[in-house]
Coordinates of C-alpha atoms in Angstrom, one line a residue:
Chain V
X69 CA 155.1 -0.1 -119.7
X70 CA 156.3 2.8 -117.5
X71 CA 154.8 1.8 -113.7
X72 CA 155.3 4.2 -110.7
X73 CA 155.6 2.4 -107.3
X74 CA 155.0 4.2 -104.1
X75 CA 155.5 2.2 -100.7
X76 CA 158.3 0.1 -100.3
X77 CA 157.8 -1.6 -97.1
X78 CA 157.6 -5.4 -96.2
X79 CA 154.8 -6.2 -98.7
X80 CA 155.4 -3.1 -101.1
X81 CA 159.7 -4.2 -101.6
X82 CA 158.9 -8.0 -103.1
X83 CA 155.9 -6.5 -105.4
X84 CA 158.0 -3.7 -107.0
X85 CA 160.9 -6.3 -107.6
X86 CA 158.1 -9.0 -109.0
X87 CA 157.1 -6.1 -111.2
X88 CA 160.8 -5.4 -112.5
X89 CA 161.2 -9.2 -112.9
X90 CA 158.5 -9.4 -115.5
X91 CA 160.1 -6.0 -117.7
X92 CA 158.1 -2.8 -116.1
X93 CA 159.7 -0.4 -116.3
X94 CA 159.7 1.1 -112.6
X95 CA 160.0 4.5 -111.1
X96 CA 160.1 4.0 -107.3
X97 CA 159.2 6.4 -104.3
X98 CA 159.2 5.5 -100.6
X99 CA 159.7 8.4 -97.3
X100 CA 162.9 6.3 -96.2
X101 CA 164.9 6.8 -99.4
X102 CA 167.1 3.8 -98.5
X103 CA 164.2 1.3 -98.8
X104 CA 164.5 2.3 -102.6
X105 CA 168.0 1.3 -102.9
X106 CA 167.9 -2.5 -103.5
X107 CA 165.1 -1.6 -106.2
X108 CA 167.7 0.7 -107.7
X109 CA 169.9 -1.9 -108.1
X110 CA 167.9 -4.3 -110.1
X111 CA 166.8 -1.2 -112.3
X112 CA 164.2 1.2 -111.1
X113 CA 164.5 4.9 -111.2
X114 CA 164.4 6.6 -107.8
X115 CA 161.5 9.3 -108.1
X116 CA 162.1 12.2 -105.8
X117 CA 158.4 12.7 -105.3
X118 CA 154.9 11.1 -105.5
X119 CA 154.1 13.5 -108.0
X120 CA 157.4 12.7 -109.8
X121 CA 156.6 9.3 -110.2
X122 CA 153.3 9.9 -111.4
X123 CA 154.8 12.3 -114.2
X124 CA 157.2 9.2 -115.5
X125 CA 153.9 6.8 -115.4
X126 CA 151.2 5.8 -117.0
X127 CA 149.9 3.4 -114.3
X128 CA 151.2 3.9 -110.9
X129 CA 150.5 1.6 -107.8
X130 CA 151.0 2.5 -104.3
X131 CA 151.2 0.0 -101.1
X132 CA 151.1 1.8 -97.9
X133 CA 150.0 1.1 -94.2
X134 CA 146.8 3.4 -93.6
X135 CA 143.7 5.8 -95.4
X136 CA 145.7 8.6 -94.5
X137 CA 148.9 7.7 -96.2
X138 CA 147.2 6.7 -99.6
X139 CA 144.6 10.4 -99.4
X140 CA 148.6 12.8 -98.4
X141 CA 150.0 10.5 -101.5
X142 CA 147.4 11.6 -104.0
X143 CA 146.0 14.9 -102.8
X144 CA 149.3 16.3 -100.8
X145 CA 151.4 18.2 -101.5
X146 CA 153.7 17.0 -104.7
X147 CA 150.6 14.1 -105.1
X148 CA 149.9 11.8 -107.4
X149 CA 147.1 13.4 -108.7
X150 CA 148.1 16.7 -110.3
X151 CA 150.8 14.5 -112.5
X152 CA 148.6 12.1 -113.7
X153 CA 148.1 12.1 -117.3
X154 CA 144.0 12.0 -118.3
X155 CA 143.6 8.2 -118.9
X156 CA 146.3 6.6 -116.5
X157 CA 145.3 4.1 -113.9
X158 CA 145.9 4.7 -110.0
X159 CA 146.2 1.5 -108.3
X160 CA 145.9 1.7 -104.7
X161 CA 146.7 -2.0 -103.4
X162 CA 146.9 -1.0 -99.4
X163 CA 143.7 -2.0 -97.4
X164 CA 142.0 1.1 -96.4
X165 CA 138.3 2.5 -95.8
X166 CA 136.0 1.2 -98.9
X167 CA 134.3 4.3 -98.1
X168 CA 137.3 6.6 -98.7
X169 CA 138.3 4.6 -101.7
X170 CA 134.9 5.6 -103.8
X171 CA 135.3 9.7 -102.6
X172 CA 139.2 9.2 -103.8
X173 CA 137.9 7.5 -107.0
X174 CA 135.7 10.2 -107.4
X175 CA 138.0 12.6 -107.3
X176 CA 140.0 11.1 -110.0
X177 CA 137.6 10.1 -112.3
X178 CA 137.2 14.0 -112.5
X179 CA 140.8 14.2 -113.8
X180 CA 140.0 11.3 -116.3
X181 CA 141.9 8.7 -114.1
X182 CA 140.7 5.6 -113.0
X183 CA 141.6 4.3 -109.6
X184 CA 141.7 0.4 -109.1
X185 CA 141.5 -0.8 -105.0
X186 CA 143.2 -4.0 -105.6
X187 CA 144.5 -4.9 -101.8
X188 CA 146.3 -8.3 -101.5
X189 CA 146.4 -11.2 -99.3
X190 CA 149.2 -13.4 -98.8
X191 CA 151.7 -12.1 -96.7
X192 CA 155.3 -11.7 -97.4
X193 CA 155.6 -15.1 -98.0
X194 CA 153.1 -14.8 -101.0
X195 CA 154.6 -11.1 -101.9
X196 CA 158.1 -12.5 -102.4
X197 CA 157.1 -15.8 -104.6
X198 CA 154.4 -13.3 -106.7
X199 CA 151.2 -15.6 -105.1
X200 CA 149.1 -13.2 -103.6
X201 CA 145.6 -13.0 -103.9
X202 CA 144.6 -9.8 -105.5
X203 CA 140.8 -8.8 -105.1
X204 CA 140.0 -5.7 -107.5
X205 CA 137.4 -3.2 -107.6
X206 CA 136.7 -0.4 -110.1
X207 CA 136.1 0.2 -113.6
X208 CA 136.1 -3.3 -116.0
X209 CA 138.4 -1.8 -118.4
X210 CA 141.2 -0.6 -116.2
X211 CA 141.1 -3.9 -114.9
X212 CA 142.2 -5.2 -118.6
X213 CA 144.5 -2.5 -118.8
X214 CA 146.5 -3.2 -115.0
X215 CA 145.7 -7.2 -115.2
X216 CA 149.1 -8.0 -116.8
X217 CA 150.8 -6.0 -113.6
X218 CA 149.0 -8.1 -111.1
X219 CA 149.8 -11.2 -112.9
X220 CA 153.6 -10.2 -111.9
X221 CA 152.5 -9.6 -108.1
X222 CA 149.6 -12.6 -107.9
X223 CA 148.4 -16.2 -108.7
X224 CA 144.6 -15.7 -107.7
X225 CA 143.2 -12.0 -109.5
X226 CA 139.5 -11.9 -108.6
X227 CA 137.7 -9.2 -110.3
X228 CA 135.0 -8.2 -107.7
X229 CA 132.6 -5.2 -108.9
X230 CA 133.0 -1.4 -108.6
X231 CA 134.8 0.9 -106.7
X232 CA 135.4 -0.4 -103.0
X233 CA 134.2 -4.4 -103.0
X234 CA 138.5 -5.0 -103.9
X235 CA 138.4 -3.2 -100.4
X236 CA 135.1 -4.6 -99.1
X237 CA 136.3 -8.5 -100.0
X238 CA 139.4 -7.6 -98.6
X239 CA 137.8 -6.9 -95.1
X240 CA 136.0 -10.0 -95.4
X241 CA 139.5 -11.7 -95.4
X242 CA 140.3 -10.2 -92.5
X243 CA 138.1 -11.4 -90.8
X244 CA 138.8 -15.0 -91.8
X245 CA 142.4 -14.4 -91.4
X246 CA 141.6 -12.8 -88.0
X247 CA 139.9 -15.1 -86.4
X248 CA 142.6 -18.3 -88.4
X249 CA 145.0 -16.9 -86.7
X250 CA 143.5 -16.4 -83.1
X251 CA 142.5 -20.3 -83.8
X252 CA 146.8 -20.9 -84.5
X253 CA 147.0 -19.0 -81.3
X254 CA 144.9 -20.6 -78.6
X255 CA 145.6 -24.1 -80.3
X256 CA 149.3 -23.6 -80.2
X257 CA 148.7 -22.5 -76.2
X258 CA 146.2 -24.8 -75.1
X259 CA 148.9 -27.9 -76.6
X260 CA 152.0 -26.7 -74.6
X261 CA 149.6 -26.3 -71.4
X262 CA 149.0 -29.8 -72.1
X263 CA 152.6 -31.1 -72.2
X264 CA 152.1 -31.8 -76.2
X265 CA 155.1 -31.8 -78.8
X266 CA 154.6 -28.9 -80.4
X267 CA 155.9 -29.8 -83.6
X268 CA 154.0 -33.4 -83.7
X269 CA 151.0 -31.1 -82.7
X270 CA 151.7 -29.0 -86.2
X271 CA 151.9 -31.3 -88.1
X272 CA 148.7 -33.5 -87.2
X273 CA 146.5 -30.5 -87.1
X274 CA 147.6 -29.1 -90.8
X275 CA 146.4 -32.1 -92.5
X276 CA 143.0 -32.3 -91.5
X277 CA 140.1 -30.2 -91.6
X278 CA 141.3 -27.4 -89.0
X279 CA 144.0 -27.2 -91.7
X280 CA 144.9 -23.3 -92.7
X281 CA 147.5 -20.6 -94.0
X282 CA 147.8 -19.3 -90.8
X283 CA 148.3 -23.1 -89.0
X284 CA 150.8 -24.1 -91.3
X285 CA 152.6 -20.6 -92.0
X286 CA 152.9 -19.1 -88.5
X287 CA 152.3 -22.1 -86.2
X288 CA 156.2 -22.6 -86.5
X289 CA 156.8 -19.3 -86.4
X290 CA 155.4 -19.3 -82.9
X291 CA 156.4 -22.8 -81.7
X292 CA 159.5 -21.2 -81.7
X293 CA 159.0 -17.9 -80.6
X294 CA 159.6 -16.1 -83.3
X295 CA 157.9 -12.9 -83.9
X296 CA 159.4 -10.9 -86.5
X297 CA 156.9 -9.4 -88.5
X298 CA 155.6 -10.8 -92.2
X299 CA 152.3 -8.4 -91.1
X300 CA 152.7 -5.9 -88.2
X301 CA 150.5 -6.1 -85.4
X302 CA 149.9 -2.2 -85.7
X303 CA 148.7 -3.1 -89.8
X304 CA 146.4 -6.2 -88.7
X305 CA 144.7 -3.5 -85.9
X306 CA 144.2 -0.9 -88.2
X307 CA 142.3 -3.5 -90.9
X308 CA 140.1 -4.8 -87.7
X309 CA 139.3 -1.1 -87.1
X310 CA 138.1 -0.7 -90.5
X311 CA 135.9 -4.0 -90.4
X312 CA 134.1 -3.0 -86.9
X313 CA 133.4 0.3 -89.3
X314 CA 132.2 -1.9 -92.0
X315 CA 130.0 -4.1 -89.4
X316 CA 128.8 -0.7 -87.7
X317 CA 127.6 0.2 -91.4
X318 CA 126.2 -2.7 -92.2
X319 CA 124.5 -3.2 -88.9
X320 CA 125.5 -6.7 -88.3
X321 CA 126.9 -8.4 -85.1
X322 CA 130.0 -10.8 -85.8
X323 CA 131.1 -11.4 -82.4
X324 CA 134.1 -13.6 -83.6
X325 CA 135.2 -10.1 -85.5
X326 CA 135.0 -8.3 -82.3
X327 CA 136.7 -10.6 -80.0
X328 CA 139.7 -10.3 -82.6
X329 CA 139.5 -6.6 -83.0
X330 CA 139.8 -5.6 -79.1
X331 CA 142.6 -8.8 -78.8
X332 CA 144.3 -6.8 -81.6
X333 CA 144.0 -3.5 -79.6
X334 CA 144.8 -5.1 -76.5
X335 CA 148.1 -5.9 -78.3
X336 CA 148.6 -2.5 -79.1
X337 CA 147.9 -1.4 -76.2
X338 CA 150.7 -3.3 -74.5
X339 CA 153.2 -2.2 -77.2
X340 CA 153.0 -5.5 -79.6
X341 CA 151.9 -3.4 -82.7
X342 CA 155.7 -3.9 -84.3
X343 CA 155.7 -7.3 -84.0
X344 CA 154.6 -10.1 -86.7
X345 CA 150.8 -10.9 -86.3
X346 CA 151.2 -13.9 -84.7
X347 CA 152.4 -12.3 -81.7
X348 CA 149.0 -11.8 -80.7
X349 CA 150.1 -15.4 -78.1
X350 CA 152.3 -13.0 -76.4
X351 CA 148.9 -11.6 -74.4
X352 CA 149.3 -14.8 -72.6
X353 CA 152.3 -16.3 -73.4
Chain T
X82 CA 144.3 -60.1 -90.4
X83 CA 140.7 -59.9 -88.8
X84 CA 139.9 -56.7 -87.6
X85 CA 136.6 -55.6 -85.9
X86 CA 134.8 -52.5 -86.2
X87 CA 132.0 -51.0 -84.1
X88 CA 130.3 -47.7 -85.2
X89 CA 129.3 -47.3 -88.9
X90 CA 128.0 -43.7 -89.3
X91 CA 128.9 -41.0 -91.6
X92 CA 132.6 -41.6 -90.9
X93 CA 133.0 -45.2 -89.8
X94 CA 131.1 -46.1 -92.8
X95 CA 133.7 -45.1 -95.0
X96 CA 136.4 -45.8 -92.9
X97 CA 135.4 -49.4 -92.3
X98 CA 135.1 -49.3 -96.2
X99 CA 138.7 -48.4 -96.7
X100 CA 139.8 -50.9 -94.3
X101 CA 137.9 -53.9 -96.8
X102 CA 139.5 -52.3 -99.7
X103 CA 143.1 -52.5 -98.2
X104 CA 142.6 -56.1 -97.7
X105 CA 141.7 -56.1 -94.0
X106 CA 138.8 -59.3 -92.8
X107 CA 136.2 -57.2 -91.0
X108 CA 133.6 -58.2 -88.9
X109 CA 131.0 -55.1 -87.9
X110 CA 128.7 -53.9 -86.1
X111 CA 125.9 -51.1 -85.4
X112 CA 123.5 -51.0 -83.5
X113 CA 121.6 -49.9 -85.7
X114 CA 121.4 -53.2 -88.2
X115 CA 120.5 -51.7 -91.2
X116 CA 124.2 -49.7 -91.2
X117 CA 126.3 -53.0 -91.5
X118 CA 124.5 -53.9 -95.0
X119 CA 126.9 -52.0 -97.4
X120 CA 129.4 -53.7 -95.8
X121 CA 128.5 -56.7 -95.5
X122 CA 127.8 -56.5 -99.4
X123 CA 131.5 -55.5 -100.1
X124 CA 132.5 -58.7 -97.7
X125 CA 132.5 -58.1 -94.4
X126 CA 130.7 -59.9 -91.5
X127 CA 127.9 -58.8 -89.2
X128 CA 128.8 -59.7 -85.6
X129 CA 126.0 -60.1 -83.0
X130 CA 127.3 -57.8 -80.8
X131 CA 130.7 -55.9 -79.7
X132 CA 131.6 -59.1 -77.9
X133 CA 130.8 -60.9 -81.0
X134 CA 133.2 -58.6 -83.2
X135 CA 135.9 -58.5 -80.3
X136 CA 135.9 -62.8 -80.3
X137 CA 135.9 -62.6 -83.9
X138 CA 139.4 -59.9 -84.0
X139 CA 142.8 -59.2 -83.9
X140 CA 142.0 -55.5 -83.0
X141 CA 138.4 -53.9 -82.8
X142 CA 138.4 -50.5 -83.9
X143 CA 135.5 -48.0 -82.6
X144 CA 133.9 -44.8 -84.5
X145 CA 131.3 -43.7 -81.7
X146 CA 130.0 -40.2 -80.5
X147 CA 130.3 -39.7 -77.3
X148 CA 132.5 -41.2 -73.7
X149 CA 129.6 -43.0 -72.2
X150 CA 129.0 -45.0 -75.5
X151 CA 132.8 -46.4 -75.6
X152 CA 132.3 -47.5 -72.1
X153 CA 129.0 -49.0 -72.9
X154 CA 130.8 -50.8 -75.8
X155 CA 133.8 -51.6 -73.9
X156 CA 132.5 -52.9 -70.4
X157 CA 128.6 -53.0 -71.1
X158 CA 126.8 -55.8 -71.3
X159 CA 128.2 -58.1 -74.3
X160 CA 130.7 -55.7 -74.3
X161 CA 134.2 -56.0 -76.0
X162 CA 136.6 -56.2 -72.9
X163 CA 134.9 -59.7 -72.0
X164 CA 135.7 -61.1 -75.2
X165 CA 139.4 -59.5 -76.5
X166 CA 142.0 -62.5 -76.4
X167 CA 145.1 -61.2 -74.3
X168 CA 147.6 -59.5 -77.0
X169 CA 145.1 -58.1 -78.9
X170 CA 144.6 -54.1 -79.5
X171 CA 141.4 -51.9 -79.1
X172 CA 141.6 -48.7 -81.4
X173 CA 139.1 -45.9 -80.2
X174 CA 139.0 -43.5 -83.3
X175 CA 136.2 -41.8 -81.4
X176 CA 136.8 -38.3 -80.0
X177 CA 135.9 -38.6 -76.2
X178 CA 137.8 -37.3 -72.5
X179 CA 141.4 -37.8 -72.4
X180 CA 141.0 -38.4 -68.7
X181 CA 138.2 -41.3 -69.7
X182 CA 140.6 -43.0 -72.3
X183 CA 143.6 -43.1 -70.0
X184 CA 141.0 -45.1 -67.1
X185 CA 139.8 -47.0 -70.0
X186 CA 143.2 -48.5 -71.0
X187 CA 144.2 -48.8 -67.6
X188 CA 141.1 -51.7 -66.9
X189 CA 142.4 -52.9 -70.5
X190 CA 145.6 -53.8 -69.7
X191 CA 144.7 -55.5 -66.5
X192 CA 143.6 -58.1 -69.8
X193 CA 146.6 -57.6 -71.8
X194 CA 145.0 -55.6 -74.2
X195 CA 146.7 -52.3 -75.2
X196 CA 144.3 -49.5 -76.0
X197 CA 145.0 -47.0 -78.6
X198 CA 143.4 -43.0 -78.5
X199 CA 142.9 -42.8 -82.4
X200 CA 140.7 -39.8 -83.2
X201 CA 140.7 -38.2 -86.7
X202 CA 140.2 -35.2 -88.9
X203 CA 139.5 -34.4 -92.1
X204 CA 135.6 -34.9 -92.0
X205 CA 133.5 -36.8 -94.3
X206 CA 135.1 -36.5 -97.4
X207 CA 138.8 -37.2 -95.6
X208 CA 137.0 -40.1 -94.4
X209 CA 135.8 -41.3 -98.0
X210 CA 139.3 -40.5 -99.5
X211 CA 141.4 -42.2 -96.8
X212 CA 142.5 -38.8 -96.4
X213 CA 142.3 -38.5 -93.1
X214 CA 144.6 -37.0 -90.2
X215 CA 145.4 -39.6 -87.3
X216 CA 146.2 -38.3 -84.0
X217 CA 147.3 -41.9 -81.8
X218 CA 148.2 -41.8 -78.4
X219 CA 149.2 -45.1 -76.7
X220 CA 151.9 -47.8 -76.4
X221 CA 154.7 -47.4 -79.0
X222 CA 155.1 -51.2 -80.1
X223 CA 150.7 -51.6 -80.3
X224 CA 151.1 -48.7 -82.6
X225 CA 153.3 -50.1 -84.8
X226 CA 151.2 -53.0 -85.2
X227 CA 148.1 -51.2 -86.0
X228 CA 150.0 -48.7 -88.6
X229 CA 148.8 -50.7 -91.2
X230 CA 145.0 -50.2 -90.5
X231 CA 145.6 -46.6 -89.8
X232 CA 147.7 -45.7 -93.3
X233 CA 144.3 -48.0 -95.3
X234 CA 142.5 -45.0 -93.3
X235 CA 144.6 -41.6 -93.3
X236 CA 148.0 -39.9 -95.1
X237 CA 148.9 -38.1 -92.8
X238 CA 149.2 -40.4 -89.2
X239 CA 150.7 -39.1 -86.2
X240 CA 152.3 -40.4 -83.2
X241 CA 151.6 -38.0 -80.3
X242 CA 152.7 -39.5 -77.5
X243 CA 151.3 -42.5 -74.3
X244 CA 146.8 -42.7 -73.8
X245 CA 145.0 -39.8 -73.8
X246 CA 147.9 -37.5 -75.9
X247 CA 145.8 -38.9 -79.3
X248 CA 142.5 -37.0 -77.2
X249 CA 144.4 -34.3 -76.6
X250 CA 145.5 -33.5 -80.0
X251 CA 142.8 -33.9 -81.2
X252 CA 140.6 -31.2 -78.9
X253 CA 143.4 -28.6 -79.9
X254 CA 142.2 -29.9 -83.5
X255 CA 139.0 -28.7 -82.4
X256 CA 139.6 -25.5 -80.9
X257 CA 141.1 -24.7 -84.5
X258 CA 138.8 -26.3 -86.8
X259 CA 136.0 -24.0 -84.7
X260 CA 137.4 -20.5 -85.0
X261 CA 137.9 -21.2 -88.7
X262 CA 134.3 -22.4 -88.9
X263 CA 133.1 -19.3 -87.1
X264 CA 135.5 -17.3 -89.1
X265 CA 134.0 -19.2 -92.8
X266 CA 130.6 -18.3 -91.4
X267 CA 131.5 -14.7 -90.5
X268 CA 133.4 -13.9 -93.0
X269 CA 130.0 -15.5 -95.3
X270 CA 127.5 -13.1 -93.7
X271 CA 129.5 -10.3 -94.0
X272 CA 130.4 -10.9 -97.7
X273 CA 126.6 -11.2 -98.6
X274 CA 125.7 -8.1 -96.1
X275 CA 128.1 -6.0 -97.9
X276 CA 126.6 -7.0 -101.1
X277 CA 129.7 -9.2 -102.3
X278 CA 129.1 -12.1 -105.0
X279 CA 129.7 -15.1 -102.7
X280 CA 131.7 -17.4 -105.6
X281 CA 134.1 -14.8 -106.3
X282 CA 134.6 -14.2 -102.5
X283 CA 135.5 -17.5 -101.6
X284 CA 137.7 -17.5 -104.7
X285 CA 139.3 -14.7 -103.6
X286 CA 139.8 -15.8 -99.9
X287 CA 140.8 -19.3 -100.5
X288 CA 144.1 -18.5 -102.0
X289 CA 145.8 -15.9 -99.6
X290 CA 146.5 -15.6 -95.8
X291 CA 142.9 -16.4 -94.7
X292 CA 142.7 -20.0 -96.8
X293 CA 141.2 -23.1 -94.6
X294 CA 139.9 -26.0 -95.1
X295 CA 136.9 -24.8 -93.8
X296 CA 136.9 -22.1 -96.0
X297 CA 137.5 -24.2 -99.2
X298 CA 134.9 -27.2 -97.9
X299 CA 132.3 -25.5 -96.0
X300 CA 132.3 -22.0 -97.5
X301 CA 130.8 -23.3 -100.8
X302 CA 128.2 -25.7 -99.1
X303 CA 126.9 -22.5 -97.0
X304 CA 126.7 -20.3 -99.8
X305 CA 124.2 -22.6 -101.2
X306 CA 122.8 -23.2 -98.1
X307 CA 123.1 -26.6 -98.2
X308 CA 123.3 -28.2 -94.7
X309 CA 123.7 -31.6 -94.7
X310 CA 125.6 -33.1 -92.4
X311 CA 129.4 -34.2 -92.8
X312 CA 129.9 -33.6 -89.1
X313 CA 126.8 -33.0 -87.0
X314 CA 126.3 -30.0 -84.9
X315 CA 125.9 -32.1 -81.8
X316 CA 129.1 -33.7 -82.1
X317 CA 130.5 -30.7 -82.6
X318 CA 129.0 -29.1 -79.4
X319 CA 129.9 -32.4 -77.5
X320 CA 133.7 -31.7 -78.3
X321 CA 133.6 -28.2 -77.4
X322 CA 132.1 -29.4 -74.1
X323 CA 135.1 -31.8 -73.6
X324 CA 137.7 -28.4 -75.1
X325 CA 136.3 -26.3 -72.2
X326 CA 136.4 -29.3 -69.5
X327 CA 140.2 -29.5 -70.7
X328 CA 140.6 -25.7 -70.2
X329 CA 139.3 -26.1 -67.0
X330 CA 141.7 -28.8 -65.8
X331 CA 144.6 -26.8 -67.8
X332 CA 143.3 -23.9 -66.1
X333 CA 144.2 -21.5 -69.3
X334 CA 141.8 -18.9 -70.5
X335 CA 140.9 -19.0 -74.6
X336 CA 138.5 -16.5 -75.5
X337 CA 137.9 -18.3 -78.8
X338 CA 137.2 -21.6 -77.7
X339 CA 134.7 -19.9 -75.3
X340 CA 133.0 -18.1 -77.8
X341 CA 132.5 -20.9 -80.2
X342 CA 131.0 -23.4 -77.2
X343 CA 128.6 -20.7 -76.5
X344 CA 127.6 -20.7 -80.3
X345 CA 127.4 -24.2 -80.5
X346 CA 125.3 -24.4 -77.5
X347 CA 123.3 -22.1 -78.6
X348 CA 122.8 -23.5 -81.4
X349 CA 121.9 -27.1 -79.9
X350 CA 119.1 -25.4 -77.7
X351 CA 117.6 -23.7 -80.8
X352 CA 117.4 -27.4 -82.6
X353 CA 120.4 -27.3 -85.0
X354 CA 122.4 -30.3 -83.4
X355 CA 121.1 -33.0 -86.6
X356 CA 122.7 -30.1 -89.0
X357 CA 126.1 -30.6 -90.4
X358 CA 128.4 -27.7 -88.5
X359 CA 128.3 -25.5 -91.2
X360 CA 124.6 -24.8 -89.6
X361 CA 126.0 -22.5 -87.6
X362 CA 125.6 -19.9 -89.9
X363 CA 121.5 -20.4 -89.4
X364 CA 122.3 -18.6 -85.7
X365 CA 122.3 -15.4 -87.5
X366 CA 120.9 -15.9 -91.2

């Protein structure tokens, strides 16, 4: 099957590759034309536009940072969806406004193509061994149609309803990852404050029931001060954003949520955003 | 080898349990009687009292809630100090004050008795499984002697350092084990809020970046609102209250560990504290 791919960054670079692994047949596009190159290599076209990929496709997918980005990609100038055949699928797997996602779905159903929001969790870790979680919204049948592609990228494909609850569930991960990882965080500081071994302190807490991704993923990570990003700072802000606009809609207090998402633009503000996420220690550290 | 055990509630039942099963002699006690009789029907003796079980040991291990009731064991009244041959180990699994176990040990060895900090994780079903995460603080060669009971009990047993390092590691257990319980419960409230199907939500969650054990084990117990207890509200409160007294004496600030004592003690003033922790959700639903 002809896929485009559009977004070629930390998360968007291992799921193209997973794709060309499994025999897609890829046409890539990213802004920095030299984060296409290594993609080249194992076979992909280089499209010279997001509406040239979506002319050599019949499903294209697109991972990319922010609501902006994904709206410029299909409605912009040399978009997606002008090319677009009637009856190809649009599969937007960034994490951006649920809200957005059902007008852009709109829009495209009006040109006879369905749009999938099928944003992943995971990390780079999960992106490079093809085991993210993949949580879609939109039309049943596209599903079918796109389910063999996210088998290539994922190990855990939960349909979840129509257009938006891929994004909406993906918010609520968010959360849970959020608030993980501010748990990694303070544990990691509170045992060096108490003259612990870090390392003996890892490895205690991951087997028992504060066990987690985040604990046993990027406690190391810290412990030894590394910050290099598997998910930007700047990414984990913006997705915190969009859940205080979810809680705002929904009318719910979640203070947990809201301690994360001003710690998170706290970050930012003290120019962390291009770090890994579990630099959020270095507000005290 | 004859080993004591004081404490037989929803995890020293099981733990005590495992012990009999590995081959251990035990001699228990509760006091409340009634606890003792499963054990007693899979072989072990009831003692009279802690000084009972202490003349009848090698080692006396402890499950029991809070400071004042190790000290009540230990120095109280028929208590197990009095009646611990010289050589001989005391094993507090409890979690209680760092500060209080390293006083504790220090009147201990005045008698030749090493203490041992022992707390655990891995809740109620760790506990059943002898699955459980061992964090032991104390002299090196009493350790080694008690492995044995401790590998009957847990898989994943950890040396953390001399008394009071096994308390410690275990309230930075705590301070994780609570932000992912807030962020299970969050994450719950706003999955149901935004009309999302809770099974495939904690499907989808469970195997990405936001995966816990909380997640995996409490999740499904709150989305069918089952609150039984496999670790009680008030205990939980009671080691938030000894996280925040070790913040104090660290003097570090942890938003998150803050946040979730408030919870909890909100959550004890409106009557939770017999609810398993997963109760916490019943602040807000």
């Amino acid at each position: 099957m002809q896929v485009g791919f559009i977004g070629l960054g930390i998360m968007g670079q291992p799921m193209a590759a997973n794709l060309i692994k499994a025999g897609f047949t890829l046409t890539v596009f990213d802004r920095d034309e030299a984060r296409a190159v290594p993609l080249v290599e194992m076979g992909a076209q280089a499209g010279a536009s997001p509406a040239a990929v979506a002319g050599a496709s019949e499903m294209v997918v697109t991972m990319l940072p922010e609501t902006p980005h994904v709206e410029a990609v299909l409605f912009g100038e040399n978009g997606v969806a002008q090319a677009l055949e009637p009856g190809s699928v649009f599969i937007d797997m960034s994490t951006i406004s649920p809200s957005a996602t059902v007008e852009f779905a709109g829009r495209l159903r009006e040109r006879s193509v369905e749009l999938l929001d099928a944003p992943v969790s995971g990390g780079q870790p999960g992106a490079k061994a093809g085991r993210l979680s993949i949580m879609v919204g939109g039309d049943r049948a596209a599903y079918d149609r796109a389910l063999p592609l996210f088998q290539a990228m994922g190990n855990n494909v939960v349909y979840t309803g129509p257009n938006g609850y891929g994004q909406k569930t993906k918010l609520v991960n968010q959360i849970v990852g959020s608030l993980n990882l501010l748990a990694m965080v303070e544990g990691v500081r509170v045992a060096s404050a108490a003259g612990l071994d870090l390392k003996l302190t890892l490895q205690a807490v991951a087997g028992g029931a504060a066990g987690s991704w985040m604990w046993s993923n990027l406690g190391p990570r810290v412990a030894e001060q590394d910050y290099r990003p598997g998910f930007m700072i700047r990414h984990h802000a913006k997705d915190l954003r969009l859940t205080v606009q979810l809680l705002e809609e929904l009318g719910i207090a979640a203070p947990g949520a809201e301690l994360c998402h001003r710690l998170f633009q706290e970050a930012m503000q003290k120019g962390f955003g291009e770090l890994g996420n579990q630099g959020l220690i270095k507000l005290w550290w």
